[in-house]
């Protein structure tokens, strides 16, 4: 028997994956008795915001992930397709019908016993913790104790990430400050005019409104607590402040802070630039770069518009936008193994957004993988890992990549899928080659999983 805590996107998939392999499950969910600040319904896997499960096009990374999930028996994607509403290329659902149907399906599985209560940390293993970005305090504190306080994050303060191939390297140059260290960073040099034009647009760009619970609770008489409270909390937990707030404090504050150009020489001019935005590799293969110290709360369209004003980023393809929001997740590369087990306590697995993926579908995918791994584990076997070329393998590669960086949650995207060998210069051929490799990898993985089917009791 496996206990799965949390019947969100990851929890239902983990329970379903175990039960489908003959493993009995106890699925503990606290709602509706107790709820999180974002959930409002009694249903499992509630879509707390958008009703979109992103692209269903098989030629997109999100579509590829769905195909792999369906191959592994995903209950979320199957139910979503049954309750789809028109949404163009995106798989959008009728959120109530989806939630109700999924809850019934999962609860009526003969091997899944659902328990409606708040789970309090205990050592009854084997356990899969899938309590999500708004895990209750006792669970978060318990995880912090098991992994080390500095390995559990309470807020995302994420800078945008772009595809390496979309950076103009005739402008952005590789260098570390004062020539110390390898040329790990790419530097986007601003001249005076470019800098002030950027700052002007940055401070007036439209921002995402704050959720009341992020702001630290609702004030007496209604309304969210002031944004300053939120900023103080983010600073406290992650040492970060939104870049637009820093820019607001003085038109040169970025040139003296986040974008200070000291120790850098632009090879085109042979001089120090007026300011420089640094780009740091986001993965071992250097297919992704993040914009250093550009955490922000601008609307996504505004981020694209404003950050494309940065010299060298005029054609940047954004794979993730900056966010600052409440989110509980682990520093996966430093405390999880590829089977999503805590390295400190291998009988405990983590699934969903807690692992450091981002999004409904990615969280569900990490639930499936945790469930499969648990089922194998119960038979004393180790589940074969997905090949690196697959969407599952790419997400796991993100979770285990211990490159020096601020680990931040990631959705599935082109940059995570490995570059084809030999390298393709043409963008559409490159994408096609990535998809082909993923399909072959998935077939091979699927055969390996099926060749030694598990069934435990
Ligand atoms: C406000 C907000 C908006 C978001 N919007 C989107 C979006 O639009 N699109 C998108 O793709 N992603 C979005 N996300 C990101 C994220 O992918 C989703 O939150 C996703 O639901 C995560 O899946 P999960 O299974 O890890 O957690 P959840 O789906 O949150 O599930 C966790 C479950 O655990 C339960 N639980 C928690 N603690 C306990 C406990 N102690 N005992 C028992 N049960 C417990 C909760 O009630 C919940 O049902 C958003 C996140 C937040 C916080």
Short mmCIF file of C-alpha atoms and ligand atoms in Angstrom, two decimals:
data_model
loop_
_atom_site.label_atom_id
_atom_site.label_comp_id
_atom_site.label_asym_id
_atom_site.label_seq_id
_atom_site.Cartn_x
_atom_site.Cartn_y
_atom_site.Cartn_z
CA UNK A 1 0.00 0.00 0.00
CA UNK A 2 1.27 3.45 -0.94
CA UNK A 3 0.00 6.64 0.70
CA UNK A 4 -0.35 9.55 -1.70
CA UNK A 5 -0.84 12.93 -0.05
CA UNK A 6 -2.75 15.55 -2.03
CA UNK A 7 -5.26 14.82 -4.81
CA UNK A 8 -4.14 17.58 -7.13
CA UNK A 9 -2.74 17.05 -10.61
CA UNK A 10 0.22 15.02 -9.42
CA UNK A 11 -1.57 13.14 -6.64
CA UNK A 12 -4.37 11.73 -8.80
CA UNK A 13 -1.89 10.62 -11.44
CA UNK A 14 0.43 9.03 -8.89
CA UNK A 15 -2.50 7.16 -7.31
CA UNK A 16 -3.83 6.08 -10.71
CA UNK A 17 -0.42 4.95 -11.95
CA UNK A 18 0.08 2.81 -8.82
CA UNK A 19 -3.45 1.38 -8.83
CA UNK A 20 -3.29 0.57 -12.55
CA UNK A 21 -0.23 -1.52 -11.76
CA UNK A 22 -2.06 -3.41 -9.02
CA UNK A 23 -0.72 -1.42 -6.08
CA UNK A 24 -3.36 -0.39 -3.48
CA UNK A 25 -3.33 3.31 -2.64
CA UNK A 26 -4.52 5.51 0.20
CA UNK A 27 -5.12 8.96 -1.32
CA UNK A 28 -5.37 11.69 1.32
CA UNK A 29 -6.92 15.03 0.36
CA UNK A 30 -7.93 17.73 2.82
CA UNK A 31 -10.38 19.62 0.64
CA UNK A 32 -13.21 20.53 1.03
CA UNK A 33 -12.92 20.45 4.86
CA UNK A 34 -9.80 22.53 4.75
CA UNK A 35 -8.74 24.37 1.64
CA UNK A 36 -5.76 26.30 0.27
CA UNK A 37 -5.85 30.04 -0.41
CA UNK A 38 -6.33 29.38 -4.14
CA UNK A 39 -8.66 26.36 -4.38
CA UNK A 40 -12.42 26.90 -4.28
CA UNK A 41 -14.06 23.61 -5.37
CA UNK A 42 -14.35 20.17 -3.77
CA UNK A 43 -12.88 18.48 -6.88
CA UNK A 44 -9.58 16.70 -7.27
CA UNK A 45 -7.04 18.35 -9.60
CA UNK A 46 -8.72 21.73 -9.49
CA UNK A 47 -7.55 24.17 -12.14
CA UNK A 48 -6.91 27.07 -9.81
CA UNK A 49 -6.51 29.62 -12.60
CA UNK A 50 -6.63 29.12 -16.37
CA UNK A 51 -8.78 26.27 -17.79
CA UNK A 52 -6.10 25.51 -20.39
CA UNK A 53 -3.80 22.50 -20.34
CA UNK A 54 -1.72 24.18 -23.05
CA UNK A 55 -1.08 23.01 -26.59
CA UNK A 56 -2.40 19.71 -27.88
CA UNK A 57 -0.45 20.00 -31.15
CA UNK A 58 1.77 16.92 -31.38
CA UNK A 59 4.46 19.15 -32.88
CA UNK A 60 4.78 21.25 -29.70
CA UNK A 61 6.65 20.30 -26.51
CA UNK A 62 3.41 20.46 -24.48
CA UNK A 63 1.66 18.25 -27.08
CA UNK A 64 4.57 15.81 -27.01
CA UNK A 65 4.36 15.56 -23.24
CA UNK A 66 0.63 14.81 -23.48
CA UNK A 67 1.26 12.02 -25.98
CA UNK A 68 3.81 10.43 -23.65
CA UNK A 69 1.44 10.81 -20.70
CA UNK A 70 -1.39 9.17 -22.60
CA UNK A 71 0.96 6.34 -23.56
CA UNK A 72 1.53 5.79 -19.84
CA UNK A 73 -2.22 5.80 -19.07
CA UNK A 74 -2.75 9.38 -17.84
CA UNK A 75 -6.13 9.82 -16.18
CA UNK A 76 -5.86 13.63 -16.31
CA UNK A 77 -5.34 13.90 -20.07
CA UNK A 78 -7.96 11.26 -20.82
CA UNK A 79 -10.55 13.08 -18.66
CA UNK A 80 -9.55 16.44 -20.11
CA UNK A 81 -10.19 15.18 -23.63
CA UNK A 82 -13.64 13.92 -22.52
CA UNK A 83 -14.51 17.40 -21.20
CA UNK A 84 -12.79 19.56 -23.77
CA UNK A 85 -14.21 22.94 -24.73
CA UNK A 86 -13.11 24.95 -27.79
CA UNK A 87 -9.72 26.55 -27.21
CA UNK A 88 -7.97 26.58 -30.58
CA UNK A 89 -4.71 24.69 -30.37
CA UNK A 90 -4.93 24.47 -26.58
CA UNK A 91 -6.59 21.65 -24.67
CA UNK A 92 -9.15 23.65 -22.67
CA UNK A 93 -11.69 22.03 -20.39
CA UNK A 94 -15.00 22.71 -18.72
CA UNK A 95 -13.42 22.99 -15.31
CA UNK A 96 -16.41 21.78 -13.28
CA UNK A 97 -17.27 18.85 -15.51
CA UNK A 98 -13.58 17.89 -15.68
CA UNK A 99 -13.11 18.11 -11.92
CA UNK A 100 -16.26 16.20 -11.08
CA UNK A 101 -15.59 13.42 -13.61
CA UNK A 102 -11.97 13.03 -12.53
CA UNK A 103 -12.92 12.90 -8.86
CA UNK A 104 -15.53 10.18 -9.54
CA UNK A 105 -13.18 8.17 -11.74
CA UNK A 106 -10.32 8.19 -9.25
CA UNK A 107 -12.50 7.64 -6.17
CA UNK A 108 -14.25 4.67 -7.71
CA UNK A 109 -11.06 2.81 -8.64
CA UNK A 110 -11.23 -0.44 -6.61
CA UNK A 111 -7.62 -0.10 -5.45
CA UNK A 112 -7.83 3.56 -4.42
CA UNK A 113 -9.14 4.38 -0.98
CA UNK A 114 -9.76 8.12 -0.63
CA UNK A 115 -9.43 9.76 2.77
CA UNK A 116 -10.76 13.25 3.39
CA UNK A 117 -8.51 14.83 5.99
CA UNK A 118 -5.56 17.12 6.40
CA UNK A 119 -2.48 14.93 6.47
CA UNK A 120 -0.08 15.58 9.29
CA UNK A 121 3.50 14.56 8.70
CA UNK A 122 4.26 11.07 9.91
CA UNK A 123 6.66 8.32 8.96
CA UNK A 124 4.17 5.82 7.56
CA UNK A 125 5.93 4.93 4.32
CA UNK A 126 5.95 4.40 1.43
CA UNK A 127 4.77 7.92 0.82
CA UNK A 128 4.28 10.17 -2.19
CA UNK A 129 3.97 13.81 -1.17
CA UNK A 130 2.01 15.79 -3.78
CA UNK A 131 0.72 18.70 -1.73
CA UNK A 132 1.54 21.29 -4.36
CA UNK A 133 2.66 24.91 -4.46
CA UNK A 134 0.38 25.79 -1.54
CA UNK A 135 1.27 22.90 0.75
CA UNK A 136 0.10 23.32 4.33
CA UNK A 137 2.62 24.78 6.78
CA UNK A 138 3.22 21.54 8.73
CA UNK A 139 4.06 19.68 5.51
CA UNK A 140 6.34 22.48 4.31
CA UNK A 141 8.12 22.63 7.67
CA UNK A 142 8.53 18.85 7.72
CA UNK A 143 10.01 18.87 4.21
CA UNK A 144 12.34 21.69 5.23
CA UNK A 145 13.49 19.60 8.18
CA UNK A 146 14.12 16.55 5.99
CA UNK A 147 15.92 18.37 3.20
CA UNK A 148 17.49 21.35 4.96
CA UNK A 149 15.78 24.72 5.32
CA UNK A 150 17.72 26.24 2.43
CA UNK A 151 16.49 23.50 0.07
CA UNK A 152 12.81 24.46 0.31
CA UNK A 153 11.54 27.59 -1.41
CA UNK A 154 8.38 29.47 -0.44
CA UNK A 155 8.38 31.99 -3.27
CA UNK A 156 9.33 31.89 -6.92
CA UNK A 157 11.34 34.91 -7.90
CA UNK A 158 12.17 33.85 -11.41
CA UNK A 159 13.85 35.76 -14.20
CA UNK A 160 12.80 35.16 -17.80
CA UNK A 161 14.59 32.42 -19.76
CA UNK A 162 15.30 32.51 -23.49
CA UNK A 163 16.45 29.98 -26.06
CA UNK A 164 20.19 30.26 -26.66
CA UNK A 165 19.72 30.01 -30.42
CA UNK A 166 17.60 33.20 -30.41
CA UNK A 167 20.26 35.42 -28.77
CA UNK A 168 22.12 37.72 -31.17
CA UNK A 169 25.74 36.87 -30.40
CA UNK A 170 27.02 39.54 -32.76
CA UNK A 171 25.93 41.90 -29.94
CA UNK A 172 25.88 39.79 -26.75
CA UNK A 173 29.42 38.79 -25.85
CA UNK A 174 30.79 36.00 -23.66
CA UNK A 175 32.79 37.20 -20.64
CA UNK A 176 32.93 36.99 -16.88
CA UNK A 177 33.64 40.19 -14.93
CA UNK A 178 37.32 41.19 -14.92
CA UNK A 179 38.02 38.13 -17.06
CA UNK A 180 37.70 35.97 -13.95
CA UNK A 181 36.43 32.48 -14.64
CA UNK A 182 35.41 31.07 -17.98
CA UNK A 183 33.18 33.01 -20.34
CA UNK A 184 30.16 31.54 -18.66
CA UNK A 185 28.00 34.62 -19.01
CA UNK A 186 26.73 36.31 -22.13
CA UNK A 187 26.55 40.10 -21.69
CA UNK A 188 24.06 42.35 -23.42
CA UNK A 189 25.68 45.81 -23.56
CA UNK A 190 23.53 48.96 -23.38
CA UNK A 191 24.63 52.40 -24.51
CA UNK A 192 23.19 55.36 -22.64
CA UNK A 193 20.19 55.90 -24.90
CA UNK A 194 19.29 52.23 -25.07
CA UNK A 195 19.47 51.98 -21.30
CA UNK A 196 17.18 54.93 -20.55
CA UNK A 197 14.70 53.87 -23.23
CA UNK A 198 14.58 50.41 -21.61
CA UNK A 199 14.07 51.79 -18.10
CA UNK A 200 11.27 54.12 -19.27
CA UNK A 201 9.34 51.19 -20.78
CA UNK A 202 10.09 48.88 -17.86
CA UNK A 203 8.56 51.14 -15.22
CA UNK A 204 5.41 51.85 -17.18
CA UNK A 205 4.81 48.26 -18.35
CA UNK A 206 1.61 46.62 -17.15
CA UNK A 207 1.99 44.44 -14.05
CA UNK A 208 0.19 41.33 -12.82
CA UNK A 209 -2.17 42.14 -9.96
CA UNK A 210 -1.36 40.57 -6.63
CA UNK A 211 -3.46 37.69 -5.25
CA UNK A 212 -4.77 38.54 -1.80
CA UNK A 213 -3.12 35.46 -0.29
CA UNK A 214 0.24 36.41 -1.80
CA UNK A 215 0.03 39.83 -0.32
CA UNK A 216 -0.13 38.30 3.11
CA UNK A 217 -3.83 37.99 3.69
CA UNK A 218 -6.85 40.13 3.26
CA UNK A 219 -7.10 43.30 5.29
CA UNK A 220 -9.95 44.07 7.59
CA UNK A 221 -12.73 45.63 5.54
CA UNK A 222 -11.60 43.79 2.37
CA UNK A 223 -8.82 44.31 -0.13
CA UNK A 224 -5.42 42.75 -0.27
CA UNK A 225 -2.61 43.79 2.00
CA UNK A 226 -0.28 46.32 0.41
CA UNK A 227 2.19 45.29 -2.25
CA UNK A 228 5.05 46.43 0.00
CA UNK A 229 4.23 43.62 2.46
CA UNK A 230 4.53 41.12 -0.35
CA UNK A 231 7.82 42.56 -1.56
CA UNK A 232 9.22 42.41 1.96
CA UNK A 233 8.24 38.73 2.20
CA UNK A 234 9.80 37.90 -1.17
CA UNK A 235 12.96 39.71 -0.16
CA UNK A 236 13.01 37.82 3.08
CA UNK A 237 12.56 34.41 1.52
CA UNK A 238 14.51 34.76 -1.71
CA UNK A 239 16.56 37.93 -1.37
CA UNK A 240 14.96 39.30 -4.53
CA UNK A 241 13.03 42.39 -5.44
CA UNK A 242 11.09 42.90 -8.69
CA UNK A 243 13.31 44.64 -11.23
CA UNK A 244 10.56 47.14 -12.10
CA UNK A 245 10.38 48.20 -8.44
CA UNK A 246 14.15 48.74 -8.35
CA UNK A 247 13.98 50.75 -11.60
CA UNK A 248 11.21 52.91 -10.15
CA UNK A 249 13.45 53.98 -7.31
CA UNK A 250 15.78 55.90 -9.61
CA UNK A 251 16.45 55.90 -13.34
CA UNK A 252 20.08 54.87 -12.81
CA UNK A 253 19.46 52.30 -10.08
CA UNK A 254 19.75 49.35 -12.49
CA UNK A 255 22.98 50.72 -14.01
CA UNK A 256 24.42 50.77 -10.47
CA UNK A 257 22.83 47.48 -9.45
CA UNK A 258 21.38 44.60 -11.49
CA UNK A 259 23.01 45.82 -14.74
CA UNK A 260 26.26 47.24 -13.44
CA UNK A 261 28.88 47.00 -16.19
CA UNK A 262 32.00 46.87 -14.02
CA UNK A 263 34.70 44.49 -15.16
CA UNK A 264 33.21 44.11 -18.65
CA UNK A 265 34.58 45.32 -21.97
CA UNK A 266 32.43 45.26 -25.07
CA UNK A 267 34.62 43.72 -27.82
CA UNK A 268 32.82 45.81 -30.46
CA UNK A 269 33.81 49.15 -28.92
CA UNK A 270 36.74 48.11 -26.73
CA UNK A 271 35.07 50.07 -23.90
CA UNK A 272 32.99 49.44 -20.84
CA UNK A 273 29.28 49.58 -21.76
CA UNK A 274 26.95 52.05 -20.00
CA UNK A 275 25.12 49.07 -18.48
CA UNK A 276 25.01 45.33 -19.14
CA UNK A 277 22.37 42.70 -18.66
CA UNK A 278 24.00 39.33 -18.02
CA UNK A 279 22.67 36.02 -19.30
CA UNK A 280 23.52 32.86 -17.39
CA UNK A 281 23.34 29.29 -18.78
CA UNK A 282 20.26 27.60 -17.42
CA UNK A 283 21.27 24.02 -18.26
CA UNK A 284 24.33 21.90 -18.80
CA UNK A 285 23.85 21.85 -22.58
CA UNK A 286 23.60 25.67 -22.68
CA UNK A 287 20.50 25.63 -24.83
CA UNK A 288 18.77 27.99 -22.41
CA UNK A 289 19.91 31.23 -20.79
CA UNK A 290 18.22 33.16 -18.01
CA UNK A 291 18.31 36.94 -17.67
CA UNK A 292 20.21 37.52 -14.45
CA UNK A 293 18.37 39.56 -11.77
CA UNK A 294 15.34 40.22 -13.98
CA UNK A 295 12.69 38.69 -11.69
CA UNK A 296 9.53 40.71 -12.23
CA UNK A 297 5.75 40.83 -12.09
CA UNK A 298 5.02 42.20 -15.54
CA UNK A 299 2.38 40.67 -17.78
CA UNK A 300 3.94 38.09 -20.11
CA UNK A 301 3.28 40.12 -23.31
CA UNK A 302 4.88 43.13 -21.67
CA UNK A 303 7.96 41.13 -20.70
CA UNK A 304 8.45 40.10 -24.31
CA UNK A 305 8.03 43.67 -25.50
CA UNK A 306 10.29 45.28 -22.90
CA UNK A 307 13.09 42.68 -22.69
CA UNK A 308 13.31 42.55 -26.48
CA UNK A 309 14.55 46.15 -26.19
CA UNK A 310 17.73 44.78 -24.62
CA UNK A 311 20.56 44.82 -27.18
CA UNK A 312 21.13 41.25 -28.33
CA UNK A 313 17.64 40.10 -27.31
CA UNK A 314 15.69 41.76 -30.12
CA UNK A 315 14.59 38.34 -31.47
CA UNK A 316 14.65 36.44 -28.19
CA UNK A 317 12.36 33.42 -27.90
CA UNK A 318 11.08 33.26 -24.34
CA UNK A 319 10.60 29.76 -22.93
CA UNK A 320 9.66 31.01 -19.49
CA UNK A 321 8.62 34.43 -18.29
CA UNK A 322 9.61 36.03 -15.05
CA UNK A 323 7.30 35.54 -12.09
CA UNK A 324 7.25 36.33 -8.44
CA UNK A 325 4.60 34.42 -6.65
CA UNK A 326 3.87 32.18 -3.73
CA UNK A 327 5.13 28.70 -4.54
CA UNK A 328 6.51 25.88 -2.44
CA UNK A 329 9.11 23.71 -4.16
CA UNK A 330 12.30 21.84 -3.47
CA UNK A 331 15.81 22.43 -4.78
CA UNK A 332 15.42 19.15 -6.66
CA UNK A 333 18.99 18.76 -8.02
CA UNK A 334 20.23 18.82 -4.45
CA UNK A 335 17.64 16.73 -2.67
CA UNK A 336 15.83 14.40 -5.09
CA UNK A 337 17.06 11.42 -7.08
CA UNK A 338 15.72 10.76 -10.62
CA UNK A 339 12.93 8.55 -9.17
CA UNK A 340 11.78 11.61 -7.20
CA UNK A 341 12.86 10.09 -3.88
CA UNK A 342 14.28 12.31 -1.17
CA UNK A 343 17.96 11.49 -1.06
CA UNK A 344 17.80 11.84 2.72
CA UNK A 345 14.77 9.52 3.00
CA UNK A 346 14.39 7.26 -0.07
CA UNK A 347 11.10 5.78 1.17
CA UNK A 348 9.54 9.21 0.63
CA UNK A 349 8.85 10.45 -2.88
CA UNK A 350 7.74 13.88 -3.98
CA UNK A 351 5.55 14.62 -6.99
CA UNK A 352 4.09 17.57 -8.87
CA UNK A 353 5.00 21.19 -8.56
CA UNK A 354 6.89 20.49 -5.32
CA UNK A 355 9.59 18.79 -7.43
CA UNK A 356 10.33 21.99 -9.35
CA UNK A 357 8.27 21.61 -12.50
CA UNK A 358 5.74 24.28 -13.42
CA UNK A 359 2.21 23.84 -14.72
CA UNK A 360 -0.81 21.57 -14.45
CA UNK A 361 0.37 19.12 -17.10
CA UNK A 362 4.01 19.00 -16.01
CA UNK A 363 2.86 18.43 -12.41
CA UNK A 364 0.57 15.62 -13.56
CA UNK A 365 3.44 14.08 -15.55
CA UNK A 366 5.65 14.05 -12.47
CA UNK A 367 2.78 12.35 -10.63
CA UNK A 368 2.69 9.56 -13.22
CA UNK A 369 6.43 9.05 -12.96
CA UNK A 370 6.36 9.00 -9.14
CA UNK A 371 3.55 6.42 -9.26
CA UNK A 372 5.33 4.16 -11.76
CA UNK A 373 8.58 4.38 -9.80
CA UNK A 374 6.75 3.56 -6.54
CA UNK A 375 5.05 0.52 -8.07
CA UNK A 376 8.38 -0.85 -9.29
CA UNK A 377 10.00 -0.03 -6.00
CA UNK A 378 7.42 -2.04 -4.07
CA UNK A 379 8.53 -5.09 -6.01
CA UNK A 380 12.12 -4.42 -5.14
CA UNK A 381 12.86 -3.22 -8.67
CA UNK A 382 14.10 0.04 -10.10
CA UNK A 383 11.99 1.51 -12.87
CA UNK A 384 13.93 2.24 -16.08
CA UNK A 385 14.52 5.96 -16.49
CA UNK A 386 13.04 7.75 -19.50
CA UNK A 387 15.63 8.49 -22.20
CA UNK A 388 16.95 12.07 -22.17
CA UNK A 389 15.36 12.68 -25.60
CA UNK A 390 11.78 12.29 -24.31
CA UNK A 391 9.65 15.02 -22.76
CA UNK A 392 9.67 13.07 -19.47
CA UNK A 393 13.45 12.69 -19.71
CA UNK A 394 13.82 16.42 -20.39
CA UNK A 395 11.80 17.41 -17.35
CA UNK A 396 13.80 14.99 -15.19
CA UNK A 397 17.02 16.37 -16.66
CA UNK A 398 15.95 19.82 -15.44
CA UNK A 399 15.28 18.41 -11.97
CA UNK A 400 18.67 16.74 -11.75
CA UNK A 401 20.85 19.36 -13.48
CA UNK A 402 23.10 20.69 -10.74
CA UNK A 403 24.61 23.47 -12.86
CA UNK A 404 25.45 26.46 -10.65
CA UNK A 405 22.23 28.51 -10.93
CA UNK A 406 19.22 29.53 -8.95
CA UNK A 407 17.06 26.48 -9.38
CA UNK A 408 13.62 27.55 -10.53
CA UNK A 409 10.49 25.70 -11.66
CA UNK A 410 10.28 25.00 -15.39
CA UNK A 411 7.59 24.06 -17.85
CA UNK A 412 8.26 21.74 -20.79
CA UNK A 413 9.77 23.69 -23.74
CA UNK A 414 11.94 23.35 -26.84
CA UNK A 415 15.08 24.41 -24.99
CA UNK A 416 14.75 21.50 -22.56
CA UNK A 417 14.64 18.93 -25.36
CA UNK A 418 18.25 18.04 -26.25
CA UNK A 419 19.90 19.40 -29.38
CA UNK A 420 19.97 16.85 -32.21
CA UNK A 421 23.24 15.30 -33.19
CA UNK A 422 24.41 16.39 -35.71
CA UNK A 423 23.26 19.93 -34.89
CA UNK A 424 20.68 21.37 -37.28
CA UNK A 425 20.97 25.03 -38.22
CA UNK A 426 17.46 25.31 -39.60
CA UNK A 427 14.93 25.93 -36.82
CA UNK A 428 12.10 23.80 -38.16
CA UNK A 429 14.45 20.91 -39.01
CA UNK A 430 15.90 21.18 -35.53
CA UNK A 431 12.46 20.92 -33.97
CA UNK A 432 11.49 18.01 -36.22
CA UNK A 433 14.68 16.17 -35.26
CA UNK A 434 13.97 16.73 -31.56
CA UNK A 435 10.46 15.32 -31.96
CA UNK A 436 11.72 12.28 -33.87
CA UNK A 437 14.31 11.55 -31.19
CA UNK A 438 11.65 11.94 -28.50
CA UNK A 439 9.30 9.51 -30.24
CA UNK A 440 11.99 6.87 -30.66
CA UNK A 441 13.11 7.37 -27.07
CA UNK A 442 9.58 6.99 -25.78
CA UNK A 443 8.99 3.75 -27.72
CA UNK A 444 12.19 2.32 -26.28
CA UNK A 445 11.23 3.40 -22.74
CA UNK A 446 7.69 2.10 -23.08
CA UNK A 447 9.00 -1.32 -24.18
CA UNK A 448 11.33 -1.39 -21.19
CA UNK A 449 8.48 -0.57 -18.82
CA UNK A 450 6.18 -3.16 -20.38
CA UNK A 451 8.82 -5.88 -20.54
CA UNK A 452 8.78 -6.24 -16.79
CA UNK A 453 5.25 -5.35 -15.78
CA UNK A 454 4.81 -4.85 -12.08
CA UNK A 455 1.84 -5.86 -10.03
CA UNK A 456 2.00 -5.74 -6.29
CA UNK A 457 -0.51 -6.18 -3.53
C1 LIG B 1 -2.47 30.69 -7.79
C2 LIG B 1 -1.89 29.73 -8.78
C3 LIG B 1 -2.29 29.79 -10.10
C4 LIG B 1 -1.75 28.86 -11.03
N1 LIG B 1 -2.18 28.93 -12.33
C5 LIG B 1 -1.75 28.01 -13.24
C6 LIG B 1 -2.25 28.02 -14.58
O1 LIG B 1 -3.07 28.84 -14.94
N2 LIG B 1 -1.78 27.09 -15.44
C7 LIG B 1 -0.87 26.14 -15.07
O2 LIG B 1 -0.52 25.29 -15.89
N3 LIG B 1 -0.38 26.11 -13.80
C8 LIG B 1 -0.78 27.04 -12.88
N4 LIG B 1 -0.29 27.02 -11.60
C9 LIG B 1 0.84 26.14 -11.28
C10 LIG B 1 0.65 24.67 -10.88
O3 LIG B 1 1.09 23.87 -11.87
C11 LIG B 1 -0.62 24.22 -10.35
O4 LIG B 1 -0.71 24.81 -9.10
C12 LIG B 1 -0.80 22.67 -10.22
O5 LIG B 1 -2.07 22.50 -9.69
C13 LIG B 1 0.22 21.96 -9.38
O6 LIG B 1 -0.11 20.59 -9.24
P1 LIG B 1 0.18 19.77 -7.91
O7 LIG B 1 -0.46 18.46 -8.03
O8 LIG B 1 1.63 19.82 -7.62
O9 LIG B 1 -0.53 20.61 -6.76
P2 LIG B 1 -2.10 20.93 -6.56
O10 LIG B 1 -2.83 20.72 -7.83
O11 LIG B 1 -2.17 22.24 -5.90
O12 LIG B 1 -2.56 19.80 -5.56
C14 LIG B 1 -2.14 19.73 -4.24
C15 LIG B 1 -3.28 19.14 -3.43
O13 LIG B 1 -2.78 18.84 -2.13
C16 LIG B 1 -3.77 19.19 -1.17
N5 LIG B 1 -3.08 19.36 0.11
C17 LIG B 1 -2.15 20.30 0.44
N6 LIG B 1 -1.69 20.09 1.69
C18 LIG B 1 -2.36 19.00 2.17
C19 LIG B 1 -2.32 18.27 3.41
N7 LIG B 1 -1.53 18.62 4.43
N8 LIG B 1 -3.14 17.19 3.55
C20 LIG B 1 -3.96 16.79 2.55
N9 LIG B 1 -4.04 17.45 1.36
C21 LIG B 1 -3.24 18.53 1.17
C22 LIG B 1 -4.40 20.43 -1.75
O14 LIG B 1 -5.70 20.65 -1.23
C23 LIG B 1 -4.43 20.10 -3.24
O15 LIG B 1 -5.62 19.48 -3.64
C24 LIG B 1 -0.78 27.91 -10.63
C25 LIG B 1 -0.39 27.86 -9.29
C26 LIG B 1 -0.94 28.75 -8.37
C27 LIG B 1 -0.51 28.67 -6.94
#
